[in-house]
Amino acid sequence: MGTSTSASPSADAISWRARRVQAPIEVSRLVVHSLELPMVSSFRTAYGTTVRKRSILVRLEDGEGVVGWGEASGAELPTYAPDTHDSTWYALTRLLAPLVVGHRFEGPAAMIDAWKDLKGYHWAMHALECAAWSVASQKLGRPLAELWGGVRDAIPVGESFGIKDTLPELLEEIERRMEEGYCRIKVKIEPGWDVDVLRAVARRFPGVPLSADGNCGYAGIEGGPWAALDELGLLMIEQPLAGEALCDLADLQASLRTPICLDESASSPEITRAALRLGSGRIVNIKPARLGGILASMQVHDLCRQRSVPVWCGGMLESGIGRGFNLALSSLPNFTLPADMSPAKIFYAEDLVEPTFDVRKDGTIPVPRGLGCGFHVQEERIERYTMARWTSD
Ligand code: OSB
Ligand code: MG
């Protein structure tokens, strides 16, 4: 069963089945685009503020004329993860393209096996794997959610609210999203912007599931706001300590009623398995780019499901292209908590797909039924935002 880390094939059903999807992919050409997307609002986390968003898109051209797109929405600096926009560009053009261009694969799983010995560069691997899934979906005439074994056609979503200069600013933005229907509030925290802020949000929006995301911004257990946070009845506290701090996270989790959710810590299926065994958290945020692709994400989905650990889909401010894959992934059975999936219009002047998606009054986004990434990719817009391009021939 390939590289799966799960003990039994039956509990591993989702990734096991996806690995067996057959759809011949002949990679005749790859084009890698580096885009700069104008932002309409900035996004601040414990890592800093994003005001300028570059993203990488991969265009996979198949020998039969089918085109698949994948997105790597990375960061400028290696703060959240080791990958950056530039390292992703390097990996796609210098490491991965030579392994796939001119080759024929039986399906997406066979293609990613071409780089199974390489470490790191998860964003690049994810984008290229997505492009292959997009081709497979089109060749088989089946939407990804269906191909992957999805069980729901709408995904409940919440917004991830960045750190603001003032509390009223935050409350005002949350107010707007609540009116639009969003069904969960996630507030980015850092030392100095945590307990008081969350208490105010909980008081103002009682009954709405509320979580906090520390993005590794606290130095350790000592002196942290943990006991006060634990009083607030939060849905979860996401990644309060460093990604590698699995032992400290386990100690902290043991002292809290609130579940800890692993984001930065869950960097591979094996590390996630180790973290769960240690008790470093009780919920996992699955971001397919962080894990290095869709099949790796499915392995994490399966191993969490086997342990009754709920998962949900996080985001990296993707355009509609990347979000399309995230929405299909979120339809899998163990994605039982609301996703970070705000529509592209929250951050960008224009989405790269049309029609784009929106949150409905009931707080959900429909899982796209279209082939490929699920939405119509607007190539003319991609051209307009492309700052650099690499072509395999
Ligand atoms: O921790 O979830 C995070 C964005 C960049 C880096 C880390 C994170 C985020 C988000 C984005 O929260 C949420 C989204 O894509 O809507
Ligand atoms: Mg997070």
PDB file of N, CA and C in Angstrom, residues 238-272:
ATOM      1  N   GLU A 238      -5.122  26.509  18.195  1.00  0.00           N
ATOM      2  CA  GLU A 238      -4.298  25.986  17.115  1.00  0.00           C
ATOM      3  C   GLU A 238      -2.838  26.394  17.322  1.00  0.00           C
ATOM      4  N   GLN A 239      -1.977  25.429  17.232  1.00  0.00           N
ATOM      5  CA  GLN A 239      -0.526  25.585  17.231  1.00  0.00           C
ATOM      6  C   GLN A 239      -0.001  26.716  18.116  1.00  0.00           C
ATOM      7  N   PRO A 240      -0.190  26.599  19.432  1.00  0.00           N
ATOM      8  CA  PRO A 240       0.296  27.660  20.318  1.00  0.00           C
ATOM      9  C   PRO A 240       1.818  27.706  20.415  1.00  0.00           C
ATOM     10  N   LEU A 241       2.475  26.539  20.312  1.00  0.00           N
ATOM     11  CA  LEU A 241       3.938  26.476  20.464  1.00  0.00           C
ATOM     12  C   LEU A 241       4.580  26.063  19.140  1.00  0.00           C
ATOM     13  N   ALA A 242       5.913  26.084  19.129  1.00  0.00           N
ATOM     14  CA  ALA A 242       6.655  25.777  17.894  1.00  0.00           C
ATOM     15  C   ALA A 242       6.260  24.423  17.307  1.00  0.00           C
ATOM     16  N   GLY A 243       6.379  24.317  15.995  1.00  0.00           N
ATOM     17  CA  GLY A 243       6.020  23.093  15.306  1.00  0.00           C
ATOM     18  C   GLY A 243       6.731  21.868  15.853  1.00  0.00           C
ATOM     19  N   GLU A 244       8.021  22.011  16.163  1.00  0.00           N
ATOM     20  CA  GLU A 244       8.816  20.868  16.632  1.00  0.00           C
ATOM     21  C   GLU A 244       8.577  20.540  18.102  1.00  0.00           C
ATOM     22  N   ALA A 245       7.864  21.412  18.807  1.00  0.00           N
ATOM     23  CA  ALA A 245       7.739  21.257  20.263  1.00  0.00           C
ATOM     24  C   ALA A 245       6.690  20.205  20.641  1.00  0.00           C
ATOM     25  N   LEU A 246       6.844  19.002  20.079  1.00  0.00           N
ATOM     26  CA  LEU A 246       5.815  17.984  20.287  1.00  0.00           C
ATOM     27  C   LEU A 246       5.670  17.595  21.759  1.00  0.00           C
ATOM     28  N   CYS A 247       6.778  17.548  22.492  1.00  0.00           N
ATOM     29  CA  CYS A 247       6.704  17.164  23.909  1.00  0.00           C
ATOM     30  C   CYS A 247       6.030  18.256  24.729  1.00  0.00           C
ATOM     31  N   ASP A 248       6.420  19.504  24.505  1.00  0.00           N
ATOM     32  CA  ASP A 248       5.783  20.602  25.238  1.00  0.00           C
ATOM     33  C   ASP A 248       4.301  20.700  24.891  1.00  0.00           C
ATOM     34  N   LEU A 249       3.975  20.479  23.623  1.00  0.00           N
ATOM     35  CA  LEU A 249       2.561  20.518  23.227  1.00  0.00           C
ATOM     36  C   LEU A 249       1.786  19.424  23.959  1.00  0.00           C
ATOM     37  N   ALA A 250       2.401  18.256  24.107  1.00  0.00           N
ATOM     38  CA  ALA A 250       1.733  17.155  24.817  1.00  0.00           C
ATOM     39  C   ALA A 250       1.529  17.525  26.284  1.00  0.00           C
ATOM     40  N   ASP A 251       2.541  18.132  26.907  1.00  0.00           N
ATOM     41  CA  ASP A 251       2.395  18.555  28.306  1.00  0.00           C
ATOM     42  C   ASP A 251       1.297  19.611  28.425  1.00  0.00           C
ATOM     43  N   LEU A 252       1.298  20.551  27.497  1.00  0.00           N
ATOM     44  CA  LEU A 252       0.282  21.603  27.535  1.00  0.00           C
ATOM     45  C   LEU A 252      -1.106  20.987  27.330  1.00  0.00           C
ATOM     46  N   GLN A 253      -1.225  20.109  26.344  1.00  0.00           N
ATOM     47  CA  GLN A 253      -2.527  19.484  26.086  1.00  0.00           C
ATOM     48  C   GLN A 253      -3.038  18.747  27.327  1.00  0.00           C
ATOM     49  N   ALA A 254      -2.121  18.097  28.032  1.00  0.00           N
ATOM     50  CA  ALA A 254      -2.526  17.336  29.223  1.00  0.00           C
ATOM     51  C   ALA A 254      -3.083  18.248  30.313  1.00  0.00           C
ATOM     52  N   SER A 255      -2.713  19.528  30.263  1.00  0.00           N
ATOM     53  CA  SER A 255      -3.155  20.451  31.312  1.00  0.00           C
ATOM     54  C   SER A 255      -4.424  21.212  30.909  1.00  0.00           C
ATOM     55  N   LEU A 256      -4.912  20.997  29.691  1.00  0.00           N
ATOM     56  CA  LEU A 256      -6.052  21.775  29.181  1.00  0.00           C
ATOM     57  C   LEU A 256      -7.257  20.898  28.898  1.00  0.00           C
ATOM     58  N   ARG A 257      -8.448  21.495  29.038  1.00  0.00           N
ATOM     59  CA  ARG A 257      -9.657  20.823  28.541  1.00  0.00           C
ATOM     60  C   ARG A 257      -9.811  21.119  27.054  1.00  0.00           C
ATOM     61  N   THR A 258      -9.423  22.332  26.642  1.00  0.00           N
ATOM     62  CA  THR A 258      -9.557  22.736  25.240  1.00  0.00           C
ATOM     63  C   THR A 258      -8.635  21.896  24.359  1.00  0.00           C
ATOM     64  N   PRO A 259      -9.148  21.369  23.252  1.00  0.00           N
ATOM     65  CA  PRO A 259      -8.256  20.613  22.364  1.00  0.00           C
ATOM     66  C   PRO A 259      -7.209  21.524  21.716  1.00  0.00           C
ATOM     67  N   ILE A 260      -6.005  21.010  21.600  1.00  0.00           N
ATOM     68  CA  ILE A 260      -4.980  21.685  20.799  1.00  0.00           C
ATOM     69  C   ILE A 260      -5.098  21.135  19.382  1.00  0.00           C
ATOM     70  N   CYS A 261      -5.016  22.036  18.394  1.00  0.00           N
ATOM     71  CA  CYS A 261      -5.049  21.623  16.998  1.00  0.00           C
ATOM     72  C   CYS A 261      -3.641  21.779  16.419  1.00  0.00           C
ATOM     73  N   LEU A 262      -3.188  20.757  15.735  1.00  0.00           N
ATOM     74  CA  LEU A 262      -1.853  20.805  15.126  1.00  0.00           C
ATOM     75  C   LEU A 262      -1.936  21.374  13.716  1.00  0.00           C
ATOM     76  N   ASP A 263      -1.136  22.406  13.457  1.00  0.00           N
ATOM     77  CA  ASP A 263      -1.003  22.934  12.095  1.00  0.00           C
ATOM     78  C   ASP A 263       0.464  22.770  11.708  1.00  0.00           C
ATOM     79  N   GLU A 264       1.319  23.735  12.087  1.00  0.00           N
ATOM     80  CA  GLU A 264       2.739  23.675  11.720  1.00  0.00           C
ATOM     81  C   GLU A 264       3.393  22.348  12.136  1.00  0.00           C
ATOM     82  N   SER A 265       2.962  21.747  13.248  1.00  0.00           N
ATOM     83  CA  SER A 265       3.563  20.477  13.700  1.00  0.00           C
ATOM     84  C   SER A 265       3.303  19.334  12.733  1.00  0.00           C
ATOM     85  N   ALA A 266       2.170  19.369  12.076  1.00  0.00           N
ATOM     86  CA  ALA A 266       1.767  18.234  11.230  1.00  0.00           C
ATOM     87  C   ALA A 266       2.380  18.385   9.841  1.00  0.00           C
ATOM     88  N   SER A 267       3.690  18.173   9.760  1.00  0.00           N
ATOM     89  CA  SER A 267       4.406  18.463   8.516  1.00  0.00           C
ATOM     90  C   SER A 267       4.541  17.242   7.605  1.00  0.00           C
ATOM     91  N   SER A 268       4.177  16.067   8.096  1.00  0.00           N
ATOM     92  CA  SER A 268       4.175  14.859   7.266  1.00  0.00           C
ATOM     93  C   SER A 268       3.263  13.851   7.949  1.00  0.00           C
ATOM     94  N   PRO A 269       2.833  12.818   7.228  1.00  0.00           N
ATOM     95  CA  PRO A 269       1.992  11.809   7.880  1.00  0.00           C
ATOM     96  C   PRO A 269       2.701  11.152   9.064  1.00  0.00           C
ATOM     97  N   GLU A 270       3.985  10.837   8.932  1.00  0.00           N
ATOM     98  CA  GLU A 270       4.693  10.164  10.033  1.00  0.00           C
ATOM     99  C   GLU A 270       4.813  11.045  11.268  1.00  0.00           C
ATOM    100  N   ILE A 271       5.166  12.322  11.069  1.00  0.00           N
ATOM    101  CA  ILE A 271       5.283  13.239  12.211  1.00  0.00           C
ATOM    102  C   ILE A 271       3.921  13.420  12.870  1.00  0.00           C
ATOM    103  N   THR A 272       2.884  13.467  12.052  1.00  0.00           N
ATOM    104  CA  THR A 272       1.538  13.630  12.615  1.00  0.00           C
ATOM    105  C   THR A 272       1.184  12.419  13.470  1.00  0.00           C
TER     106      THR A 272
END
